[in-house]
XYZ file of N, CA and C in Angstrom:
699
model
N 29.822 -23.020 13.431
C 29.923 -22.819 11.986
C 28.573 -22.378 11.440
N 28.618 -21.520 10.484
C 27.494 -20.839 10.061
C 26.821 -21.827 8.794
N 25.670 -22.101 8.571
C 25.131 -23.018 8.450
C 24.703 -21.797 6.537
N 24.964 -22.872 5.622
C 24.453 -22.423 4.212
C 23.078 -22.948 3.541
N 22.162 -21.671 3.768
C 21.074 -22.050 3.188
C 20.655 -21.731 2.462
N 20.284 -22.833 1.133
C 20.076 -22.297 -0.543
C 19.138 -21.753 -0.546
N 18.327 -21.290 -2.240
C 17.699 -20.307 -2.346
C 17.055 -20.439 -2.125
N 16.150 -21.511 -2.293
C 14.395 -21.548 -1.639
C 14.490 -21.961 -0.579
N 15.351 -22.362 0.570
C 15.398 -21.801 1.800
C 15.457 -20.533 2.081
N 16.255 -20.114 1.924
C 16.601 -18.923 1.992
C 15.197 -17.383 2.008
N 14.351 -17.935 0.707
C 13.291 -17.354 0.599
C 12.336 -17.636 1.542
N 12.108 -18.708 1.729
C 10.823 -19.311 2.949
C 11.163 -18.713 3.899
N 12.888 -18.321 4.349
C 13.194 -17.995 5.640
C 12.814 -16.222 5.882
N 12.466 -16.050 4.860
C 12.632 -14.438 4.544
C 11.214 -14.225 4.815
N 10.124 -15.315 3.863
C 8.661 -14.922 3.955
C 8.747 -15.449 5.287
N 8.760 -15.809 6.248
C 8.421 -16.437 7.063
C 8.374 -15.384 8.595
N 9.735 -14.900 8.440
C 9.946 -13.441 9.426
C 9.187 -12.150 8.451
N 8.757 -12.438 7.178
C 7.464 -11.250 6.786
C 6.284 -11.478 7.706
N 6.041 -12.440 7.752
C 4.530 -12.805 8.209
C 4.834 -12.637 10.013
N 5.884 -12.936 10.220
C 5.867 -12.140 12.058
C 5.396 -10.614 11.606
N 6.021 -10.294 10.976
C 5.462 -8.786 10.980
C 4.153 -8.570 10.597
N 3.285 -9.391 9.770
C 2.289 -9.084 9.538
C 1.274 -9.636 10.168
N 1.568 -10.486 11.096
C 0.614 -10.659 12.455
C 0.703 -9.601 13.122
N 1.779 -9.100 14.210
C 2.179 -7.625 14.461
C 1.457 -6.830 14.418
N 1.530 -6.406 12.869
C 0.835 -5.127 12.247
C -0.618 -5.109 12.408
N -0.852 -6.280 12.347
C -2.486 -6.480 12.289
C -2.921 -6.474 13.542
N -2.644 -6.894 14.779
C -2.851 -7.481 16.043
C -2.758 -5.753 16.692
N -1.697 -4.576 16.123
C -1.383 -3.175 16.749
C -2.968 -2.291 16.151
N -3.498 -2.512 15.168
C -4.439 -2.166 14.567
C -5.861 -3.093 14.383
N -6.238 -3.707 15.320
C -7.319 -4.748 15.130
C -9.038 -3.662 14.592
N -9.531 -4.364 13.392
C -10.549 -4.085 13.209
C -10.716 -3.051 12.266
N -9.346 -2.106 12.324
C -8.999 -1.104 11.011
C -8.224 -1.051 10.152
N -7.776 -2.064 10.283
C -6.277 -2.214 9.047
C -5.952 -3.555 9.168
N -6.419 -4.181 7.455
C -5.890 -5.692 6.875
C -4.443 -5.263 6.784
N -4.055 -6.366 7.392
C -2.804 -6.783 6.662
C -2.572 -8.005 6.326
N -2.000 -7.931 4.876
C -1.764 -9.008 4.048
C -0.885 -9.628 3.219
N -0.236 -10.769 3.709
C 1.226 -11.111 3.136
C 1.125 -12.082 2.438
N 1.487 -11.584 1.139
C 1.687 -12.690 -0.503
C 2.420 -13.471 -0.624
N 2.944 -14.608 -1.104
C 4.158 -15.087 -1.280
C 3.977 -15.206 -2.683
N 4.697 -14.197 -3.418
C 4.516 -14.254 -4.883
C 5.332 -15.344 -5.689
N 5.516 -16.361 -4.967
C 6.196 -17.561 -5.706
C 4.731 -18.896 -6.164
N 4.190 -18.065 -5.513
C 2.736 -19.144 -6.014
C 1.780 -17.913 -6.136
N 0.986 -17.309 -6.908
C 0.596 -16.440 -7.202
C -1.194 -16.998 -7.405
N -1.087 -17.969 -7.481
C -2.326 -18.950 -7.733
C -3.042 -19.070 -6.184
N -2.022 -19.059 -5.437
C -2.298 -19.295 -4.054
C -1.291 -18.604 -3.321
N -1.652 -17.443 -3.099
C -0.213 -15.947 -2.880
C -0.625 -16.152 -1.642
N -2.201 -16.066 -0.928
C -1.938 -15.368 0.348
C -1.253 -15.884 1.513
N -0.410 -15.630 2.627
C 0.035 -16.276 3.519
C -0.214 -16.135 4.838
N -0.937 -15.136 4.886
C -1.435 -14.791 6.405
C -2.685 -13.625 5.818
N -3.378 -13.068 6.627
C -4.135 -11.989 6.915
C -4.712 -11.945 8.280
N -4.328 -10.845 8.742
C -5.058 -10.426 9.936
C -6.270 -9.189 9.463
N -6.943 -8.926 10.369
C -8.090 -8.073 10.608
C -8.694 -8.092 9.074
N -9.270 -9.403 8.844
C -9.965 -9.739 7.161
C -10.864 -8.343 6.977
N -11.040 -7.228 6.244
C -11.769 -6.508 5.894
C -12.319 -6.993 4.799
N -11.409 -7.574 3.823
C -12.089 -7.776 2.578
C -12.768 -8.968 1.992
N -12.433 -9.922 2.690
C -13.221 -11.057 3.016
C -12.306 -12.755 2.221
N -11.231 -11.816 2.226
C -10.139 -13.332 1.582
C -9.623 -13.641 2.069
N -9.233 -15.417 2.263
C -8.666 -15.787 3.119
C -7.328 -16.373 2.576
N -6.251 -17.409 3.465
C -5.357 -17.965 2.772
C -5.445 -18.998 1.947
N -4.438 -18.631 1.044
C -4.601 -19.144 -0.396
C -5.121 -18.411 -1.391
N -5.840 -17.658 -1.221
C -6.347 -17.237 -1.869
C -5.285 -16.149 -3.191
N -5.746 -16.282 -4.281
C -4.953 -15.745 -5.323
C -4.411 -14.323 -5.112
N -3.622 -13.989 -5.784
C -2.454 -12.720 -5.623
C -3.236 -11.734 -6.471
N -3.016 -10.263 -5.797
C -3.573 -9.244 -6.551
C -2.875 -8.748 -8.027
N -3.678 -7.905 -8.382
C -3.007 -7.040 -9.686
C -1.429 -6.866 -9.328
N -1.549 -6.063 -8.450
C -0.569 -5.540 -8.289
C 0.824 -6.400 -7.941
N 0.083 -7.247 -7.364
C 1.453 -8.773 -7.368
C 1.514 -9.001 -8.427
N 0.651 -9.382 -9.420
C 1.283 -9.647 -10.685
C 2.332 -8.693 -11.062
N 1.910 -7.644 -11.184
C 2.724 -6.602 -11.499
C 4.311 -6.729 -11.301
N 4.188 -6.802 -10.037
C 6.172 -6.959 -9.461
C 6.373 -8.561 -9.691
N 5.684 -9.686 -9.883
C 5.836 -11.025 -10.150
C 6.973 -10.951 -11.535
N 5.861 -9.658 -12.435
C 6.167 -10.089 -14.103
C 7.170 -8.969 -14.586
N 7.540 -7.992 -13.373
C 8.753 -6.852 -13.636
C 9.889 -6.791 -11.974
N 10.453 -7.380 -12.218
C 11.350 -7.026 -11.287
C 11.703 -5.548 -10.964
N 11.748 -4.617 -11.672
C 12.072 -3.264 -11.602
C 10.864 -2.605 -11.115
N 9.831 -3.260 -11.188
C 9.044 -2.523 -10.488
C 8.703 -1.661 -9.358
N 8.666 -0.674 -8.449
C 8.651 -0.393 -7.422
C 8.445 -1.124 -6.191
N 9.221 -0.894 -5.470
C 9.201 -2.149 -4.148
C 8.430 -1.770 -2.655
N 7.972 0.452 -3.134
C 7.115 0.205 -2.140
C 6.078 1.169 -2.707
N 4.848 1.166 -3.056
C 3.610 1.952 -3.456
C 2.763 2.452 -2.337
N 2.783 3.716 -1.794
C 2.312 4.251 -0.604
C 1.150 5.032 -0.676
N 0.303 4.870 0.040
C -1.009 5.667 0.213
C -1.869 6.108 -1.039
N -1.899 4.863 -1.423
C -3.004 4.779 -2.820
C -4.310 4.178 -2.196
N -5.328 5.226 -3.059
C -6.882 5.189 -2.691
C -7.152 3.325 -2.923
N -7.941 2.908 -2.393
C -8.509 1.768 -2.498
C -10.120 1.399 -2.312
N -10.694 0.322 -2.368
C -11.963 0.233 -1.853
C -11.910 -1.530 -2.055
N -12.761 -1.668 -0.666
C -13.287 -3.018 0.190
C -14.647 -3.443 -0.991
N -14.404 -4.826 -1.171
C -15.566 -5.465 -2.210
C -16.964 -4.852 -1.540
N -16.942 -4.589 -0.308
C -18.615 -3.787 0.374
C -18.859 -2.239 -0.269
N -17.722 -1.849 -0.698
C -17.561 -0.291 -1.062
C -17.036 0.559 -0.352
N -16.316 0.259 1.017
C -15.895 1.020 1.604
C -14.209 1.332 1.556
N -14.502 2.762 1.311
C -12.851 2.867 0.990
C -11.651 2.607 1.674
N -10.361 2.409 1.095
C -9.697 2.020 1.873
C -8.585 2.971 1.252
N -7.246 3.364 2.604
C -5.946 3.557 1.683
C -4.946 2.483 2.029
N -4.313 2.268 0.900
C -3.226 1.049 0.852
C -1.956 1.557 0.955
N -1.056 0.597 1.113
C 0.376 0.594 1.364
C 0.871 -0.695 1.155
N 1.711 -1.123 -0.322
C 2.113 -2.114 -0.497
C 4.120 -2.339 -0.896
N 4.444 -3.229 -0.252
C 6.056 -3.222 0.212
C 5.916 -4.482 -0.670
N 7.076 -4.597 -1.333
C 7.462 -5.915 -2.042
C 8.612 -6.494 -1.512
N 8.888 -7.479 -1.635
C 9.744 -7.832 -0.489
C 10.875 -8.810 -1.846
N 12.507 -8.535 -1.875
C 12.710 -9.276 -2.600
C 13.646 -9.772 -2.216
N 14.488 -10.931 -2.416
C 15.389 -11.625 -2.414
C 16.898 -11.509 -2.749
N 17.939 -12.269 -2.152
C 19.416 -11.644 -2.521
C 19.319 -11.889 -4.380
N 18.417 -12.440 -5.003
C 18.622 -12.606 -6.271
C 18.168 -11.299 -6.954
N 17.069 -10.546 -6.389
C 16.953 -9.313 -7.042
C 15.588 -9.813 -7.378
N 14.787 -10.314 -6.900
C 13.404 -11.243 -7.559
C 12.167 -11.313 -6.305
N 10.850 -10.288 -6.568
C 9.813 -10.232 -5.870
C 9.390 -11.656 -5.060
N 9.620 -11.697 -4.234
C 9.437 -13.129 -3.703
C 7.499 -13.093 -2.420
N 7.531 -11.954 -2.106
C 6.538 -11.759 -1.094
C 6.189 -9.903 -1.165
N 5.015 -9.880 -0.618
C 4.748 -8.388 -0.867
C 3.978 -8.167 0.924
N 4.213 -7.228 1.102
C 3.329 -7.177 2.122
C 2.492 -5.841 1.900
N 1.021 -5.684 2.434
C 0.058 -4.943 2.483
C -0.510 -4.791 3.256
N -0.826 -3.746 3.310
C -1.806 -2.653 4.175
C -3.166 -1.570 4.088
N -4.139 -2.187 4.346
C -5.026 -1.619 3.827
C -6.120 -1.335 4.946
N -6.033 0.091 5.013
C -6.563 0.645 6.047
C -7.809 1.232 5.481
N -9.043 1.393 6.757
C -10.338 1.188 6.423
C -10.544 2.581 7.228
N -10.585 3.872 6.071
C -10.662 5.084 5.995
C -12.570 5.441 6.697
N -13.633 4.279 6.123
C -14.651 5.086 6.641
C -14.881 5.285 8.319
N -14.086 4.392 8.709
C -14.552 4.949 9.809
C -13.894 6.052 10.512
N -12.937 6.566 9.972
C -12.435 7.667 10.325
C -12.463 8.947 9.848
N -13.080 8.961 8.611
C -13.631 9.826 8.136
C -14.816 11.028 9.513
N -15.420 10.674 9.867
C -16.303 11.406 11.056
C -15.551 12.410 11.912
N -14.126 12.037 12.475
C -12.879 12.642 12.788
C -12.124 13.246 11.584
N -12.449 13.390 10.723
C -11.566 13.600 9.681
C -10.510 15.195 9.960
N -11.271 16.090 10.657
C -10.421 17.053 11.092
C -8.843 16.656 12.183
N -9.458 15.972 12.912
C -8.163 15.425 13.471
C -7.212 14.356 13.062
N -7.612 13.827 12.095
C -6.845 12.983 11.299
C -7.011 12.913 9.905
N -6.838 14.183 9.451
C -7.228 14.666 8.334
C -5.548 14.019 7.571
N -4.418 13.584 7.571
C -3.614 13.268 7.180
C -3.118 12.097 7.218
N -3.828 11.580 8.131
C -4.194 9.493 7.835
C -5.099 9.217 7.100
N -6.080 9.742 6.778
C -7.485 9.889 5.720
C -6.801 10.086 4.638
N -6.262 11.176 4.203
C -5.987 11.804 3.218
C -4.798 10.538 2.125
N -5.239 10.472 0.577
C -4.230 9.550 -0.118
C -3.791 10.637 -0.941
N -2.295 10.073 -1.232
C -1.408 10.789 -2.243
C -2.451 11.303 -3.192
N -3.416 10.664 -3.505
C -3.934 11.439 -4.907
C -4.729 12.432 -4.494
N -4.940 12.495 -3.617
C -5.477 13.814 -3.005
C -4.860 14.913 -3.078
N -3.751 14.926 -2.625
C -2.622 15.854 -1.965
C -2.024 16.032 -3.455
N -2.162 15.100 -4.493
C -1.382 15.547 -5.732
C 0.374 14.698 -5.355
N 0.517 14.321 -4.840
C 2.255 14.089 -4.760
C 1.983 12.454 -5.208
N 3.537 11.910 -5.938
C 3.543 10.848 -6.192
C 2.945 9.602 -5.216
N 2.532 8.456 -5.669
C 2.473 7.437 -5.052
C 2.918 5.964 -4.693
N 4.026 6.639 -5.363
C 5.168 5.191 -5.423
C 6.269 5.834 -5.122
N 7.264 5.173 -4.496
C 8.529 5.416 -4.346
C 9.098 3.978 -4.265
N 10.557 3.955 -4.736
C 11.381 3.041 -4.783
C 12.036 2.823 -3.447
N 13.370 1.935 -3.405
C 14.361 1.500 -2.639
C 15.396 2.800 -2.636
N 15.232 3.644 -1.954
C 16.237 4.619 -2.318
C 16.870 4.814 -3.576
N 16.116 4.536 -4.730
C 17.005 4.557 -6.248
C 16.047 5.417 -7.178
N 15.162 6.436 -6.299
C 14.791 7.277 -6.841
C 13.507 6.899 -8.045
N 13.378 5.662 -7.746
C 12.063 5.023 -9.295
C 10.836 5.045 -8.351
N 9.955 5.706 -9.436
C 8.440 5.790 -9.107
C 7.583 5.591 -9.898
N 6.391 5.221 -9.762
C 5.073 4.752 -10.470
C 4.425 5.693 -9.975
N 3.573 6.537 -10.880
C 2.734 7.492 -10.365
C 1.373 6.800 -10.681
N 1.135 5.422 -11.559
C -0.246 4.918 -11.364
C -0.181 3.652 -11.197
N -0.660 2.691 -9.733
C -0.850 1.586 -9.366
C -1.541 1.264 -10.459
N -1.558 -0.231 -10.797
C -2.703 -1.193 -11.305
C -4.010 -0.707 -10.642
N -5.120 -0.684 -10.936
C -6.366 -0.869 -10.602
C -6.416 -2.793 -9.798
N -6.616 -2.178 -8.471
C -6.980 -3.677 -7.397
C -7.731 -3.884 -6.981
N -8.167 -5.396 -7.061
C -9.274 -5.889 -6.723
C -8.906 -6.683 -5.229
N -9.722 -5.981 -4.182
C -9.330 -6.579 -3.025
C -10.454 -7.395 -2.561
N -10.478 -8.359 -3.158
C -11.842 -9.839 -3.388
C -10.916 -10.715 -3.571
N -11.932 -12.445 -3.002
C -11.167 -13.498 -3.046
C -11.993 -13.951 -4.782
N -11.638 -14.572 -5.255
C -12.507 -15.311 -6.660
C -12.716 -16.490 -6.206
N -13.067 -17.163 -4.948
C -13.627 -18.132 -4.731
C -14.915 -18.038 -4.711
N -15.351 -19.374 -4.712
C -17.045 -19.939 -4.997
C -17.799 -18.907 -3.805
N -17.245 -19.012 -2.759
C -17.674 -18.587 -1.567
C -17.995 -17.089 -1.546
N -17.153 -16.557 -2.298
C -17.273 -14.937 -3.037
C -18.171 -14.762 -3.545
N -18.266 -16.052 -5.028
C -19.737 -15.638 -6.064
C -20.430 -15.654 -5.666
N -20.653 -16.632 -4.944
C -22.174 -16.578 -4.135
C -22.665 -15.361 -3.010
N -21.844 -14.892 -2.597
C -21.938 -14.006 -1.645
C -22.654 -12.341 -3.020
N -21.760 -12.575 -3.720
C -22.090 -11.650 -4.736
C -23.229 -11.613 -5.675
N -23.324 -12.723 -5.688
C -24.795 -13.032 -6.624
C -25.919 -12.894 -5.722
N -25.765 -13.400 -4.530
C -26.833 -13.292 -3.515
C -27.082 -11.571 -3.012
N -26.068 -11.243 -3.434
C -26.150 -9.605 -2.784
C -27.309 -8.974 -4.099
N -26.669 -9.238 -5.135
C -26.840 -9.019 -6.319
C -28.826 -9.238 -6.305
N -28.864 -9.958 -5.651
C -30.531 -10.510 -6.284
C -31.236 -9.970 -5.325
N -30.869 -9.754 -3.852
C -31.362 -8.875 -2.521
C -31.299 -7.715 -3.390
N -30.756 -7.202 -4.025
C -30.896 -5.747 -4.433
C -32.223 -5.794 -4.796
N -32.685 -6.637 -5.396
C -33.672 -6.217 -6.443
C -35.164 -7.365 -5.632
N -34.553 -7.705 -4.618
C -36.037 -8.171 -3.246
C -36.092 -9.831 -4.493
N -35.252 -10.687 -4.401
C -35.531 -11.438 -4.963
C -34.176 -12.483 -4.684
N -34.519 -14.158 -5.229
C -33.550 -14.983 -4.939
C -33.024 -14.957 -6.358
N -31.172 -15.396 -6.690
C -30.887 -15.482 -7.552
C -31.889 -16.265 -8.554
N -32.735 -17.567 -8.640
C -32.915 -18.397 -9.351
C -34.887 -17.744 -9.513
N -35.192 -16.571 -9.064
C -36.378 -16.521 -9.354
C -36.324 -15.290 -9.986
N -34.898 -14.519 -9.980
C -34.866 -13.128 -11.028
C -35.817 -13.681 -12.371
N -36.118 -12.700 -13.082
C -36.436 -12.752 -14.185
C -35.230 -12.643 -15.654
N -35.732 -13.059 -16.382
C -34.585 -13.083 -17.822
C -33.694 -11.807 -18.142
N -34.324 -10.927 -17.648
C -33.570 -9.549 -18.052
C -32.932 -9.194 -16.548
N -32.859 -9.249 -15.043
C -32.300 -9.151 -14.565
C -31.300 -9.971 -14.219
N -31.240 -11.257 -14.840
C -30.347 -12.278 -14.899
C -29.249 -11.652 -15.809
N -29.581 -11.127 -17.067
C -28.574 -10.642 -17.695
C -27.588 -9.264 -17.078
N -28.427 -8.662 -16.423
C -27.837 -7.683 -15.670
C -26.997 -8.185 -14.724
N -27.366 -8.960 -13.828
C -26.357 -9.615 -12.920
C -25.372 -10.098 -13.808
N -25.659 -11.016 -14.645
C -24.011 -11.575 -15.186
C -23.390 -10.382 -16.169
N -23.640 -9.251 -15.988
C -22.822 -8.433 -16.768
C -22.097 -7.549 -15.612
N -22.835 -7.669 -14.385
C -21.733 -6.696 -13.440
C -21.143 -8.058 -12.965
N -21.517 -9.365 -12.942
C -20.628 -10.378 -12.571
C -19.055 -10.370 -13.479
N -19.595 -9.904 -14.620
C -18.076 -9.729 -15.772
C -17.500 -8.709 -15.210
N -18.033 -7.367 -15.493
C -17.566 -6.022 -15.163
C -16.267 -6.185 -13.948
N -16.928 -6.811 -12.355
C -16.430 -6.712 -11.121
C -14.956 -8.191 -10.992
N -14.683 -8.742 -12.713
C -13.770 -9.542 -12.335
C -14.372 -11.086 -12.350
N -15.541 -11.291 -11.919
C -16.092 -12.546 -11.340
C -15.500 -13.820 -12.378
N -16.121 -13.330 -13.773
C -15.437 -14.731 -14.811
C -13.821 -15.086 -15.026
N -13.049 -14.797 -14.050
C -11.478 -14.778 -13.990
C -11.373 -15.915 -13.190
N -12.194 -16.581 -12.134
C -12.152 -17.327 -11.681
C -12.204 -19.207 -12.440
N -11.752 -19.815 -11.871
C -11.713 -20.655 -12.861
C -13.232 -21.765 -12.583
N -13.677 -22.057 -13.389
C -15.323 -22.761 -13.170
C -15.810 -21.515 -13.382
N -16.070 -20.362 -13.176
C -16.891 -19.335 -12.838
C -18.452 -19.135 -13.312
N -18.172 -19.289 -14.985
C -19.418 -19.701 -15.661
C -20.192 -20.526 -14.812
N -19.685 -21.812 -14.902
C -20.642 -22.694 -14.557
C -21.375 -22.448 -13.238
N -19.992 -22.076 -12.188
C -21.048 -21.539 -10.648
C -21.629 -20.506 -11.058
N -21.842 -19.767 -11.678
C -22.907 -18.872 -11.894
C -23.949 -19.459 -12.743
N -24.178 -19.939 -13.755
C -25.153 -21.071 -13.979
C -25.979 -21.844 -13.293
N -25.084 -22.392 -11.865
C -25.422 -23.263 -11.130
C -26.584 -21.763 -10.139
N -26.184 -21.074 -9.814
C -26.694 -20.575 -9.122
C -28.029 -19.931 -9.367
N -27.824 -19.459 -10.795
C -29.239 -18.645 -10.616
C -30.086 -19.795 -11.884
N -29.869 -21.147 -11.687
C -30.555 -21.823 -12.476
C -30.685 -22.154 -13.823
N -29.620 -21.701 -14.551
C -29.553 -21.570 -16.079
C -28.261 -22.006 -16.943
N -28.105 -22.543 -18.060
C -26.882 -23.655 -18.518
C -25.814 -22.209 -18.476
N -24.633 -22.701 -18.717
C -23.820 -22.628 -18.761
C -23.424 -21.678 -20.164
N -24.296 -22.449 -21.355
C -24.316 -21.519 -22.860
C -25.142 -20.582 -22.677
N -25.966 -20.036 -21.649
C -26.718 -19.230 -21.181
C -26.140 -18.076 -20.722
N -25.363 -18.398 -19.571
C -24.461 -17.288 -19.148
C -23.627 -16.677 -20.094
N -22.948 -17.396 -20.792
C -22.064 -16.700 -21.761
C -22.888 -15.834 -23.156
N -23.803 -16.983 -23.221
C -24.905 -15.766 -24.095
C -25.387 -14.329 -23.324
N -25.522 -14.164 -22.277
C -25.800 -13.143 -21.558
C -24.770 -12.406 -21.203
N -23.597 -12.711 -21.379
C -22.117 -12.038 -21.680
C -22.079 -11.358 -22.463
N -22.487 -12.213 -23.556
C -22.031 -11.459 -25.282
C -22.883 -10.600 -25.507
N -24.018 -10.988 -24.871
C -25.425 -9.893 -25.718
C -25.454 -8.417 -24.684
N -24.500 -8.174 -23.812
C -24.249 -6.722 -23.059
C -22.904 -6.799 -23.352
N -22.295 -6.942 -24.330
C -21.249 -6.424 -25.103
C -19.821 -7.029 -24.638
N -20.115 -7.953 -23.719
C -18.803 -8.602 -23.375
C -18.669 -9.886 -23.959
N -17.010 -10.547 -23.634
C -16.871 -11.275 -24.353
C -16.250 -12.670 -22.909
């Protein structure tokens, strides 16, 4: 007898044979292509696997733009193909993101692909058409489920974790730029850092202020004063 399993079974059972595939995918491509599977039922804590980490997030870690996106529209496109990207280091990437949904009609998991174009760039004549993203070529970059619906512009994605482990990595990059430790910058490059700390996403995180406070030595009404006074809020 065939055994009835409700809906949030049903879903776990679904993400669960996603993520065989996205070990797979990752394990056929080691070292050039993340792959990364969401479970957009916790969006706070989406990720469920990643192989070949390019971008430096791990599991748990929060759900992209673009998950929001199909989280907060069901009609959204279920697969967005060969859109330009770039790695929090700067190195570009092209993506490929599949949404994965349920007999209810409801984004439950997404899976992604994000392939790490510089190093193939050098070959680019012989693989001038794995390099190459839709926006290059001019042709759409979304396509639907066979129902003919397309998005010709992804969300803008941030392929970064917003953990502590991030800021710091970022602030520390941030202060090497300039041959110096976060907490011995001076007053005006402090403000510069916390304004590309806004710019790049960083204050979305929750605490964020304060670990950035904590880090380069200065309160908390500090940072946000150094927010407001380069025009952010």
């Amino acid at each position: 007898m065939t055994r009835v399993v409700d809906g949030e079974g049903a879903d776990e059972h679904l993400i669960g044979e996603a993520e065989k595939i996205a070990v797979a995918l990752g394990r056929m491509f080691p070292g050039l292509c993340e792959v990364v599977l969401h479970d957009l039922r916790d969006p706070r804590h989406a990720i469920r696997a990643i192989e070949n980490n390019l971008s430096g997030r791990t599991v748990g870690d929060s759900v992209t733009e673009l998950g929001l996106a199909r989280i907060e529209d069901p009609g959204y496109p279920s697969v967005i193909q060969n859109y330009p990207n770039r790695f929090p280091d700067g190195r570009p990437a092209k993506s490929t993101s599949i949404g994965i949904k349920n007999a209810a009609g409801r984004y439950v998991a997404a899976l992604c692909l994000n392939l790490d174009v510089s190093v193939l760039s050098p070959v680019a004549l012989a693989l001038s058409n794995l390099v190459t993203t839709d926006t290059d070529t001019g042709t759409e970059s979304c396509t639907g489920t066979g129902t003919g619906t397309e998005h010709s512009e992804p969300p803008v994605e941030t392929l970064r974790s917003r953990s502590a482990r991030e800021l710091r990595r970022a602030v520390d990059a941030m202060a090497a730029e300039r041959g110096a430790t976060p907490r011995s910058l001076g007053r005006a490059d402090k403000k510069a850092l916390v304004r590309r700390l806004h710019q790049d996403g960083h204050f979305d995180a929750r605490d964020a202020a304060q670990a950035i406070a904590d880090l380069l030595g200065v309160s908390r009404a500090t940072v946000y004063n150094y927010a407001r006074k380069e025009g952010t809020s």
